[in-house]
Amino acid sequence: MPIAKRGEPLVIVDSVNKHYGELHVLKNINTTVARGEVVVVIGPSGSGKSTLCRAINRLETIDDGSITIDGKKLPEEGAELAHLRADVGMVFQSFNLFAHKTVLENITLAPMKVKKMSKKDATERAMTLLERVGVANQANKMPAQLSGGQQQRVAIARSLAMSPKLILMDEPTSALDPEMINEVLDVMVGLAKEGMTMIVVTHEMGFARKAADRVLFMADGEIVEEATPETFFSAPKSDRAKDFLSKIL
Ligand code: ADP
Ligand code: MG
């Protein structure tokens, strides 16, 4: 069955390898993410999912191979890297909001600093985004006054504020209490439906089924399987995927 592709390649990961000392943590990773595509990355703990995300955002160096985002190879450092990074939104498991800034300031900071947006424009846009993720009434609070689910929705709004071409999410709901998971997943599904290009590390199979065009299954630093969610969940090919699914489903 052909795998759904919605547009031109936005991210090209070509023969990427990475070691941590002796540990070969990414083993010849090859994948392409099309514009508007939603890719869910799953796999056992320690399989290299976070490292791959961090490499795509260049928070982590690679040993060889290349990563291209929107036609530009990820550079080593410098101003060009800062620009490329602004194109890639990142949402972490642990929210990572600035604790000493209000919710609103968390969102306006980067657009004002990096994109030189006026305070008025940045505030207007921030309020629109907070509205969209359902927490506009929390704008003047400090992050610690919000629930985990609210904080994670603010973190998503913050990444959207930079108008990224791609959003990477690394287990965005893993640190949340169960009753808050859905409010974050709903925002993620909404983004996917609107055509945001997303790479999401998650074990939330409901999200994968609802929103993913493709599932990448990683184990031991390799992409072991790559398939539509329907195919992957109903007919995993490898023993490693079968074993993994038997443990989480
Ligand atoms: P996953 O996100 O799939 O759980 P990670 O990408 O976090 O996996 O980790 C892959 C492997 O790399 C693991 O064995 C982990 O212990 C190791 N690792 C991750 N980060 C570092 C680091 N900074 N230094 C050394 N080893 C690391
Ligand atoms: Mg991880």
PDB file of C-alpha atoms and ligand atoms in Angstrom:
ATOM      1  CA  MET A   1       0.000   0.000   0.000  1.00  0.00           C
ATOM      2  CA  PRO A   2       1.429   3.418  -0.866  1.00  0.00           C
ATOM      3  CA  ILE A   3       2.249   5.569   2.118  1.00  0.00           C
ATOM      4  CA  ALA A   4       0.359   8.865   2.227  1.00  0.00           C
ATOM      5  CA  LYS A   5       2.536  11.787   1.260  1.00  0.00           C
ATOM      6  CA  ARG A   6       1.029  15.218   1.240  1.00  0.00           C
ATOM      7  CA  GLY A   7       3.753  17.287  -0.358  1.00  0.00           C
ATOM      8  CA  GLU A   8       7.373  17.846  -1.226  1.00  0.00           C
ATOM      9  CA  PRO A   9      10.096  16.623   1.134  1.00  0.00           C
ATOM     10  CA  LEU A  10      10.565  18.995   4.068  1.00  0.00           C
ATOM     11  CA  VAL A  11      12.959  16.899   6.141  1.00  0.00           C
ATOM     12  CA  ILE A  12      15.485  14.528   4.626  1.00  0.00           C
ATOM     13  CA  VAL A  13      17.499  12.363   6.980  1.00  0.00           C
ATOM     14  CA  ASP A  14      20.213  10.708   4.926  1.00  0.00           C
ATOM     15  CA  SER A  15      22.479   7.940   6.248  1.00  0.00           C
ATOM     16  CA  VAL A  16      22.777   9.445   9.711  1.00  0.00           C
ATOM     17  CA  ASN A  17      24.979   7.797  12.301  1.00  0.00           C
ATOM     18  CA  LYS A  18      25.691   8.822  15.840  1.00  0.00           C
ATOM     19  CA  HIS A  19      27.697   7.314  18.665  1.00  0.00           C
ATOM     20  CA  TYR A  20      27.877   8.128  22.338  1.00  0.00           C
ATOM     21  CA  GLY A  21      31.323   6.736  22.991  1.00  0.00           C
ATOM     22  CA  GLU A  22      31.068   3.032  22.166  1.00  0.00           C
ATOM     23  CA  LEU A  23      27.297   3.115  21.886  1.00  0.00           C
ATOM     24  CA  HIS A  24      26.026   3.273  18.304  1.00  0.00           C
ATOM     25  CA  VAL A  25      22.825   5.158  19.054  1.00  0.00           C
ATOM     26  CA  LEU A  26      21.664   6.032  15.511  1.00  0.00           C
ATOM     27  CA  LYS A  27      22.493   3.401  12.905  1.00  0.00           C
ATOM     28  CA  ASN A  28      22.302   4.572   9.313  1.00  0.00           C
ATOM     29  CA  ILE A  29      18.974   6.378   9.686  1.00  0.00           C
ATOM     30  CA  ASN A  30      17.229   7.243   6.422  1.00  0.00           C
ATOM     31  CA  THR A  31      13.816   8.835   6.206  1.00  0.00           C
ATOM     32  CA  THR A  32      12.017  11.644   4.470  1.00  0.00           C
ATOM     33  CA  VAL A  33       9.168  13.659   5.926  1.00  0.00           C
ATOM     34  CA  ALA A  34       6.939  15.412   3.430  1.00  0.00           C
ATOM     35  CA  ARG A  35       5.425  18.833   3.959  1.00  0.00           C
ATOM     36  CA  GLY A  36       2.202  18.389   5.894  1.00  0.00           C
ATOM     37  CA  GLU A  37       3.032  14.858   6.890  1.00  0.00           C
ATOM     38  CA  VAL A  38       2.574  13.575  10.446  1.00  0.00           C
ATOM     39  CA  VAL A  39       5.074  10.927  11.470  1.00  0.00           C
ATOM     40  CA  VAL A  40       4.800   9.074  14.748  1.00  0.00           C
ATOM     41  CA  VAL A  41       7.997   7.544  16.102  1.00  0.00           C
ATOM     42  CA  ILE A  42       7.602   4.657  18.504  1.00  0.00           C
ATOM     43  CA  GLY A  43       9.885   2.068  19.999  1.00  0.00           C
ATOM     44  CA  PRO A  44      11.306   0.784  23.247  1.00  0.00           C
ATOM     45  CA  SER A  45      13.062   3.051  25.699  1.00  0.00           C
ATOM     46  CA  GLY A  46      16.683   3.624  24.695  1.00  0.00           C
ATOM     47  CA  SER A  47      16.084   2.963  21.004  1.00  0.00           C
ATOM     48  CA  GLY A  48      17.272   6.430  19.927  1.00  0.00           C
ATOM     49  CA  LYS A  49      13.974   8.281  19.423  1.00  0.00           C
ATOM     50  CA  SER A  50      14.950  11.342  21.457  1.00  0.00           C
ATOM     51  CA  THR A  51      18.419  11.409  19.946  1.00  0.00           C
ATOM     52  CA  LEU A  52      16.909  11.432  16.472  1.00  0.00           C
ATOM     53  CA  CYS A  53      14.607  14.336  17.402  1.00  0.00           C
ATOM     54  CA  ARG A  54      17.468  16.248  18.930  1.00  0.00           C
ATOM     55  CA  ALA A  55      19.631  15.623  15.880  1.00  0.00           C
ATOM     56  CA  ILE A  56      16.911  16.987  13.589  1.00  0.00           C
ATOM     57  CA  ASN A  57      16.794  20.138  15.700  1.00  0.00           C
ATOM     58  CA  ARG A  58      20.594  20.145  15.810  1.00  0.00           C
ATOM     59  CA  LEU A  59      20.570  20.063  19.618  1.00  0.00           C
ATOM     60  CA  GLU A  60      22.804  17.052  19.079  1.00  0.00           C
ATOM     61  CA  THR A  61      25.634  16.588  16.591  1.00  0.00           C
ATOM     62  CA  ILE A  62      25.789  13.651  14.195  1.00  0.00           C
ATOM     63  CA  ASP A  63      28.876  11.660  13.211  1.00  0.00           C
ATOM     64  CA  ASP A  64      28.078  11.338   9.517  1.00  0.00           C
ATOM     65  CA  GLY A  65      25.272  11.561   7.020  1.00  0.00           C
ATOM     66  CA  SER A  66      23.174  14.682   6.616  1.00  0.00           C
ATOM     67  CA  ILE A  67      19.913  16.252   7.676  1.00  0.00           C
ATOM     68  CA  THR A  68      18.229  18.676   5.303  1.00  0.00           C
ATOM     69  CA  ILE A  69      15.322  20.892   6.301  1.00  0.00           C
ATOM     70  CA  ASP A  70      13.426  22.696   3.585  1.00  0.00           C
ATOM     71  CA  GLY A  71      16.299  22.351   1.151  1.00  0.00           C
ATOM     72  CA  LYS A  72      18.990  23.525   3.555  1.00  0.00           C
ATOM     73  CA  LYS A  73      21.540  21.227   5.102  1.00  0.00           C
ATOM     74  CA  LEU A  74      21.766  21.608   8.863  1.00  0.00           C
ATOM     75  CA  PRO A  75      24.908  23.643   9.438  1.00  0.00           C
ATOM     76  CA  GLU A  76      27.322  23.107  12.284  1.00  0.00           C
ATOM     77  CA  GLU A  77      26.753  26.399  14.043  1.00  0.00           C
ATOM     78  CA  GLY A  78      26.348  30.135  13.670  1.00  0.00           C
ATOM     79  CA  ALA A  79      23.576  32.463  12.579  1.00  0.00           C
ATOM     80  CA  GLU A  80      22.387  30.090   9.893  1.00  0.00           C
ATOM     81  CA  LEU A  81      21.773  27.456  12.533  1.00  0.00           C
ATOM     82  CA  ALA A  82      19.749  29.894  14.626  1.00  0.00           C
ATOM     83  CA  HIS A  83      17.566  30.602  11.610  1.00  0.00           C
ATOM     84  CA  LEU A  84      17.034  26.947  10.844  1.00  0.00           C
ATOM     85  CA  ARG A  85      16.202  26.283  14.469  1.00  0.00           C
ATOM     86  CA  ALA A  86      13.550  28.966  14.400  1.00  0.00           C
ATOM     87  CA  ASP A  87      11.888  26.900  11.652  1.00  0.00           C
ATOM     88  CA  VAL A  88      11.670  23.869  13.894  1.00  0.00           C
ATOM     89  CA  GLY A  89       9.399  23.941  16.935  1.00  0.00           C
ATOM     90  CA  MET A  90      10.225  21.582  19.763  1.00  0.00           C
ATOM     91  CA  VAL A  91       7.914  20.367  22.510  1.00  0.00           C
ATOM     92  CA  PHE A  92       9.446  18.278  25.275  1.00  0.00           C
ATOM     93  CA  GLN A  93       8.021  15.877  27.803  1.00  0.00           C
ATOM     94  CA  SER A  94       8.827  18.300  30.617  1.00  0.00           C
ATOM     95  CA  PHE A  95       7.151  21.428  29.164  1.00  0.00           C
ATOM     96  CA  ASN A  96      10.301  23.556  29.693  1.00  0.00           C
ATOM     97  CA  LEU A  97       8.472  26.848  30.116  1.00  0.00           C
ATOM     98  CA  PHE A  98      10.423  29.795  31.528  1.00  0.00           C
ATOM     99  CA  ALA A  99       9.404  29.588  35.205  1.00  0.00           C
ATOM    100  CA  HIS A 100       9.930  33.266  35.986  1.00  0.00           C
ATOM    101  CA  LYS A 101       7.918  34.627  33.091  1.00  0.00           C
ATOM    102  CA  THR A 102       4.167  34.739  32.684  1.00  0.00           C
ATOM    103  CA  VAL A 103       2.410  32.486  30.227  1.00  0.00           C
ATOM    104  CA  LEU A 104       2.033  35.413  27.841  1.00  0.00           C
ATOM    105  CA  GLU A 105       5.709  36.417  28.161  1.00  0.00           C
ATOM    106  CA  ASN A 106       6.731  32.825  27.504  1.00  0.00           C
ATOM    107  CA  ILE A 107       5.088  33.110  24.113  1.00  0.00           C
ATOM    108  CA  THR A 108       6.046  36.648  23.108  1.00  0.00           C
ATOM    109  CA  LEU A 109       9.713  36.365  24.063  1.00  0.00           C
ATOM    110  CA  ALA A 110      11.143  34.563  21.023  1.00  0.00           C
ATOM    111  CA  PRO A 111       9.055  36.339  18.363  1.00  0.00           C
ATOM    112  CA  MET A 112      10.191  39.700  19.788  1.00  0.00           C
ATOM    113  CA  LYS A 113      13.823  38.700  20.234  1.00  0.00           C
ATOM    114  CA  VAL A 114      14.438  36.511  17.214  1.00  0.00           C
ATOM    115  CA  LYS A 115      11.857  37.792  14.744  1.00  0.00           C
ATOM    116  CA  LYS A 116      11.978  41.406  15.961  1.00  0.00           C
ATOM    117  CA  MET A 117       8.204  41.495  16.242  1.00  0.00           C
ATOM    118  CA  SER A 118       6.729  44.489  18.066  1.00  0.00           C
ATOM    119  CA  LYS A 119       5.358  43.852  21.549  1.00  0.00           C
ATOM    120  CA  LYS A 120       1.871  44.683  20.339  1.00  0.00           C
ATOM    121  CA  ASP A 121       1.979  42.268  17.404  1.00  0.00           C
ATOM    122  CA  ALA A 122       3.629  39.537  19.461  1.00  0.00           C
ATOM    123  CA  THR A 123       0.990  39.919  22.183  1.00  0.00           C
ATOM    124  CA  GLU A 124      -1.868  39.803  19.698  1.00  0.00           C
ATOM    125  CA  ARG A 125      -0.502  36.700  18.090  1.00  0.00           C
ATOM    126  CA  ALA A 126       0.202  35.085  21.462  1.00  0.00           C
ATOM    127  CA  MET A 127      -3.379  35.663  22.571  1.00  0.00           C
ATOM    128  CA  THR A 128      -4.703  34.119  19.349  1.00  0.00           C
ATOM    129  CA  LEU A 129      -2.513  31.058  19.920  1.00  0.00           C
ATOM    130  CA  LEU A 130      -3.481  30.776  23.593  1.00  0.00           C
ATOM    131  CA  GLU A 131      -7.114  30.948  22.501  1.00  0.00           C
ATOM    132  CA  ARG A 132      -6.496  28.190  20.021  1.00  0.00           C
ATOM    133  CA  VAL A 133      -5.012  25.844  22.631  1.00  0.00           C
ATOM    134  CA  GLY A 134      -7.725  26.782  25.112  1.00  0.00           C
ATOM    135  CA  VAL A 135      -5.755  28.627  27.803  1.00  0.00           C
ATOM    136  CA  ALA A 136      -6.213  32.315  26.936  1.00  0.00           C
ATOM    137  CA  ASN A 137      -7.684  32.928  30.409  1.00  0.00           C
ATOM    138  CA  GLN A 138      -4.340  31.895  31.964  1.00  0.00           C
ATOM    139  CA  ALA A 139      -2.233  34.433  30.040  1.00  0.00           C
ATOM    140  CA  ASN A 140      -1.099  36.474  33.021  1.00  0.00           C
ATOM    141  CA  LYS A 141      -0.370  33.591  35.367  1.00  0.00           C
ATOM    142  CA  MET A 142       3.001  32.036  36.072  1.00  0.00           C
ATOM    143  CA  PRO A 143       3.575  28.551  34.618  1.00  0.00           C
ATOM    144  CA  ALA A 144       3.618  26.889  38.055  1.00  0.00           C
ATOM    145  CA  GLN A 145       0.043  28.057  38.644  1.00  0.00           C
ATOM    146  CA  LEU A 146      -1.160  25.970  35.682  1.00  0.00           C
ATOM    147  CA  SER A 147      -1.893  22.252  35.491  1.00  0.00           C
ATOM    148  CA  GLY A 148       0.502  20.046  33.535  1.00  0.00           C
ATOM    149  CA  GLY A 149      -1.936  19.809  30.653  1.00  0.00           C
ATOM    150  CA  GLN A 150      -2.304  23.585  30.528  1.00  0.00           C
ATOM    151  CA  GLN A 151       1.472  24.065  30.662  1.00  0.00           C
ATOM    152  CA  GLN A 152       2.007  21.657  27.803  1.00  0.00           C
ATOM    153  CA  ARG A 153      -0.623  23.470  25.732  1.00  0.00           C
ATOM    154  CA  VAL A 154       1.230  26.725  26.447  1.00  0.00           C
ATOM    155  CA  ALA A 155       4.455  25.036  25.306  1.00  0.00           C
ATOM    156  CA  ILE A 156       2.738  24.074  22.049  1.00  0.00           C
ATOM    157  CA  ALA A 157       1.461  27.636  21.601  1.00  0.00           C
ATOM    158  CA  ARG A 158       4.981  28.899  22.253  1.00  0.00           C
ATOM    159  CA  SER A 159       6.413  26.713  19.519  1.00  0.00           C
ATOM    160  CA  LEU A 160       3.673  27.848  17.117  1.00  0.00           C
ATOM    161  CA  ALA A 161       4.472  31.496  17.828  1.00  0.00           C
ATOM    162  CA  MET A 162       7.609  31.211  15.714  1.00  0.00           C
ATOM    163  CA  SER A 163       5.575  29.926  12.743  1.00  0.00           C
ATOM    164  CA  PRO A 164       7.740  26.822  12.447  1.00  0.00           C
ATOM    165  CA  LYS A 165       7.808  24.714   9.310  1.00  0.00           C
ATOM    166  CA  LEU A 166       8.049  21.601  11.419  1.00  0.00           C
ATOM    167  CA  ILE A 167       7.161  20.686  14.983  1.00  0.00           C
ATOM    168  CA  LEU A 168       9.037  17.967  16.823  1.00  0.00           C
ATOM    169  CA  MET A 169       7.367  16.561  19.899  1.00  0.00           C
ATOM    170  CA  ASP A 170       9.201  14.175  22.197  1.00  0.00           C
ATOM    171  CA  GLU A 171       6.724  12.264  24.366  1.00  0.00           C
ATOM    172  CA  PRO A 172       4.601  15.371  24.915  1.00  0.00           C
ATOM    173  CA  THR A 173       2.029  13.599  27.089  1.00  0.00           C
ATOM    174  CA  SER A 174       4.241  11.203  29.042  1.00  0.00           C
ATOM    175  CA  ALA A 175       4.624  13.462  32.065  1.00  0.00           C
ATOM    176  CA  LEU A 176       0.916  14.244  32.321  1.00  0.00           C
ATOM    177  CA  ASP A 177      -1.680  12.858  34.668  1.00  0.00           C
ATOM    178  CA  PRO A 178      -4.055  10.618  32.696  1.00  0.00           C
ATOM    179  CA  GLU A 179      -6.983  13.036  32.863  1.00  0.00           C
ATOM    180  CA  MET A 180      -4.899  15.723  31.128  1.00  0.00           C
ATOM    181  CA  ILE A 181      -3.592  13.662  28.264  1.00  0.00           C
ATOM    182  CA  ASN A 182      -6.598  14.119  26.027  1.00  0.00           C
ATOM    183  CA  GLU A 183      -6.660  17.902  26.206  1.00  0.00           C
ATOM    184  CA  VAL A 184      -3.109  17.932  24.832  1.00  0.00           C
ATOM    185  CA  LEU A 185      -3.754  15.186  22.275  1.00  0.00           C
ATOM    186  CA  ASP A 186      -6.776  17.136  21.006  1.00  0.00           C
ATOM    187  CA  VAL A 187      -4.552  20.146  20.297  1.00  0.00           C
ATOM    188  CA  MET A 188      -2.039  17.879  18.535  1.00  0.00           C
ATOM    189  CA  VAL A 189      -4.738  16.270  16.388  1.00  0.00           C
ATOM    190  CA  GLY A 190      -6.008  19.748  15.501  1.00  0.00           C
ATOM    191  CA  LEU A 191      -2.532  20.795  14.347  1.00  0.00           C
ATOM    192  CA  ALA A 192      -2.176  17.632  12.300  1.00  0.00           C
ATOM    193  CA  LYS A 193      -5.529  18.215  10.611  1.00  0.00           C
ATOM    194  CA  GLU A 194      -4.522  21.773   9.750  1.00  0.00           C
ATOM    195  CA  GLY A 195      -1.553  20.426   7.841  1.00  0.00           C
ATOM    196  CA  MET A 196       1.309  21.117  10.258  1.00  0.00           C
ATOM    197  CA  THR A 197       4.312  18.911   9.533  1.00  0.00           C
ATOM    198  CA  MET A 198       4.933  16.952  12.712  1.00  0.00           C
ATOM    199  CA  ILE A 199       7.334  14.351  14.031  1.00  0.00           C
ATOM    200  CA  VAL A 200       5.910  13.019  17.255  1.00  0.00           C
ATOM    201  CA  VAL A 201       7.508  10.504  19.587  1.00  0.00           C
ATOM    202  CA  THR A 202       4.576   9.013  21.441  1.00  0.00           C
ATOM    203  CA  HIS A 203       3.110   5.752  22.581  1.00  0.00           C
ATOM    204  CA  GLU A 204      -0.406   7.153  22.348  1.00  0.00           C
ATOM    205  CA  MET A 205      -1.767   4.771  19.761  1.00  0.00           C
ATOM    206  CA  GLY A 206      -5.050   6.677  19.555  1.00  0.00           C
ATOM    207  CA  PHE A 207      -3.125   9.709  18.308  1.00  0.00           C
ATOM    208  CA  ALA A 208      -1.168   7.595  15.854  1.00  0.00           C
ATOM    209  CA  ARG A 209      -4.335   6.052  14.432  1.00  0.00           C
ATOM    210  CA  LYS A 210      -6.179   9.351  14.245  1.00  0.00           C
ATOM    211  CA  ALA A 211      -3.465  11.655  12.994  1.00  0.00           C
ATOM    212  CA  ALA A 212      -0.380   9.849  11.710  1.00  0.00           C
ATOM    213  CA  ASP A 213       0.341   9.318   8.042  1.00  0.00           C
ATOM    214  CA  ARG A 214       3.195   7.034   8.943  1.00  0.00           C
ATOM    215  CA  VAL A 215       4.666   5.204  11.887  1.00  0.00           C
ATOM    216  CA  LEU A 216       8.409   4.734  12.299  1.00  0.00           C
ATOM    217  CA  PHE A 217       9.269   1.913  14.639  1.00  0.00           C
ATOM    218  CA  MET A 218      12.758   2.200  16.098  1.00  0.00           C
ATOM    219  CA  ALA A 219      14.725  -0.388  18.047  1.00  0.00           C
ATOM    220  CA  ASP A 220      18.413  -0.408  18.987  1.00  0.00           C
ATOM    221  CA  GLY A 221      19.179   2.733  17.006  1.00  0.00           C
ATOM    222  CA  GLU A 222      17.596   1.519  13.778  1.00  0.00           C
ATOM    223  CA  ILE A 223      14.381   2.207  11.924  1.00  0.00           C
ATOM    224  CA  VAL A 224      13.075  -1.330  11.897  1.00  0.00           C
ATOM    225  CA  GLU A 225       9.696  -0.687  10.286  1.00  0.00           C
ATOM    226  CA  GLU A 226       7.996   2.140   8.507  1.00  0.00           C
ATOM    227  CA  ALA A 227       4.321   1.801   7.630  1.00  0.00           C
ATOM    228  CA  THR A 228       0.906   3.428   7.832  1.00  0.00           C
ATOM    229  CA  PRO A 229      -0.633   3.142  11.309  1.00  0.00           C
ATOM    230  CA  GLU A 230      -3.274   0.735   9.980  1.00  0.00           C
ATOM    231  CA  THR A 231      -0.634  -1.608   8.596  1.00  0.00           C
ATOM    232  CA  PHE A 232       1.760  -1.266  11.478  1.00  0.00           C
ATOM    233  CA  PHE A 233      -0.740  -1.920  14.252  1.00  0.00           C
ATOM    234  CA  SER A 234      -2.653  -4.686  12.512  1.00  0.00           C
ATOM    235  CA  ALA A 235       0.234  -6.435  10.792  1.00  0.00           C
ATOM    236  CA  PRO A 236       3.661  -5.587  12.219  1.00  0.00           C
ATOM    237  CA  LYS A 237       6.314  -7.445  10.261  1.00  0.00           C
ATOM    238  CA  SER A 238       9.286  -7.800  12.573  1.00  0.00           C
ATOM    239  CA  ASP A 239       9.475  -9.807  15.760  1.00  0.00           C
ATOM    240  CA  ARG A 240      10.754  -6.733  17.575  1.00  0.00           C
ATOM    241  CA  ALA A 241       7.669  -4.723  16.604  1.00  0.00           C
ATOM    242  CA  LYS A 242       5.340  -7.607  17.474  1.00  0.00           C
ATOM    243  CA  ASP A 243       7.011  -7.970  20.843  1.00  0.00           C
ATOM    244  CA  PHE A 244       6.858  -4.215  21.510  1.00  0.00           C
ATOM    245  CA  LEU A 245       3.189  -3.962  20.551  1.00  0.00           C
ATOM    246  CA  SER A 246       2.253  -6.950  22.698  1.00  0.00           C
ATOM    247  CA  LYS A 247       3.639  -5.024  25.674  1.00  0.00           C
ATOM    248  CA  ILE A 248       1.934  -1.683  25.085  1.00  0.00           C
ATOM    249  CA  LEU A 249      -1.440  -2.550  23.541  1.00  0.00           C
TER     250      LEU A 249
HETATM  251  P1  ADP B   1      14.783   6.915  23.525  1.00  0.00           P
HETATM  252  O1  ADP B   1      14.343   8.337  23.390  1.00  0.00           O
HETATM  253  O2  ADP B   1      14.306   6.039  22.411  1.00  0.00           O
HETATM  254  O3  ADP B   1      14.404   6.326  24.861  1.00  0.00           O
HETATM  255  P2  ADP B   1      17.453   8.016  23.566  1.00  0.00           P
HETATM  256  O4  ADP B   1      17.635   8.636  22.242  1.00  0.00           O
HETATM  257  O5  ADP B   1      17.138   8.898  24.709  1.00  0.00           O
HETATM  258  O6  ADP B   1      16.360   6.848  23.444  1.00  0.00           O
HETATM  259  O7  ADP B   1      18.719   7.200  23.962  1.00  0.00           O
HETATM  260  C1  ADP B   1      19.311   6.232  23.105  1.00  0.00           C
HETATM  261  C2  ADP B   1      20.528   5.639  23.802  1.00  0.00           C
HETATM  262  O8  ADP B   1      21.531   6.635  23.932  1.00  0.00           O
HETATM  263  C3  ADP B   1      20.250   5.118  25.196  1.00  0.00           C
HETATM  264  O9  ADP B   1      21.011   3.951  25.390  1.00  0.00           O
HETATM  265  C4  ADP B   1      20.749   6.230  26.086  1.00  0.00           C
HETATM  266  O10 ADP B   1      21.164   5.744  27.329  1.00  0.00           O
HETATM  267  C5  ADP B   1      21.903   6.792  25.284  1.00  0.00           C
HETATM  268  N1  ADP B   1      22.119   8.231  25.516  1.00  0.00           N
HETATM  269  C6  ADP B   1      21.197   9.205  25.328  1.00  0.00           C
HETATM  270  N2  ADP B   1      21.735  10.427  25.573  1.00  0.00           N
HETATM  271  C7  ADP B   1      23.031  10.198  25.933  1.00  0.00           C
HETATM  272  C8  ADP B   1      24.115  11.054  26.292  1.00  0.00           C
HETATM  273  N3  ADP B   1      23.974  12.389  26.339  1.00  0.00           N
HETATM  274  N4  ADP B   1      25.293  10.465  26.600  1.00  0.00           N
HETATM  275  C9  ADP B   1      25.441   9.133  26.540  1.00  0.00           C
HETATM  276  N5  ADP B   1      24.460   8.267  26.188  1.00  0.00           N
HETATM  277  C10 ADP B   1      23.267   8.791  25.883  1.00  0.00           C
HETATM  278 MG    MG B   2      13.223   9.522  24.650  1.00  0.00          MG
END
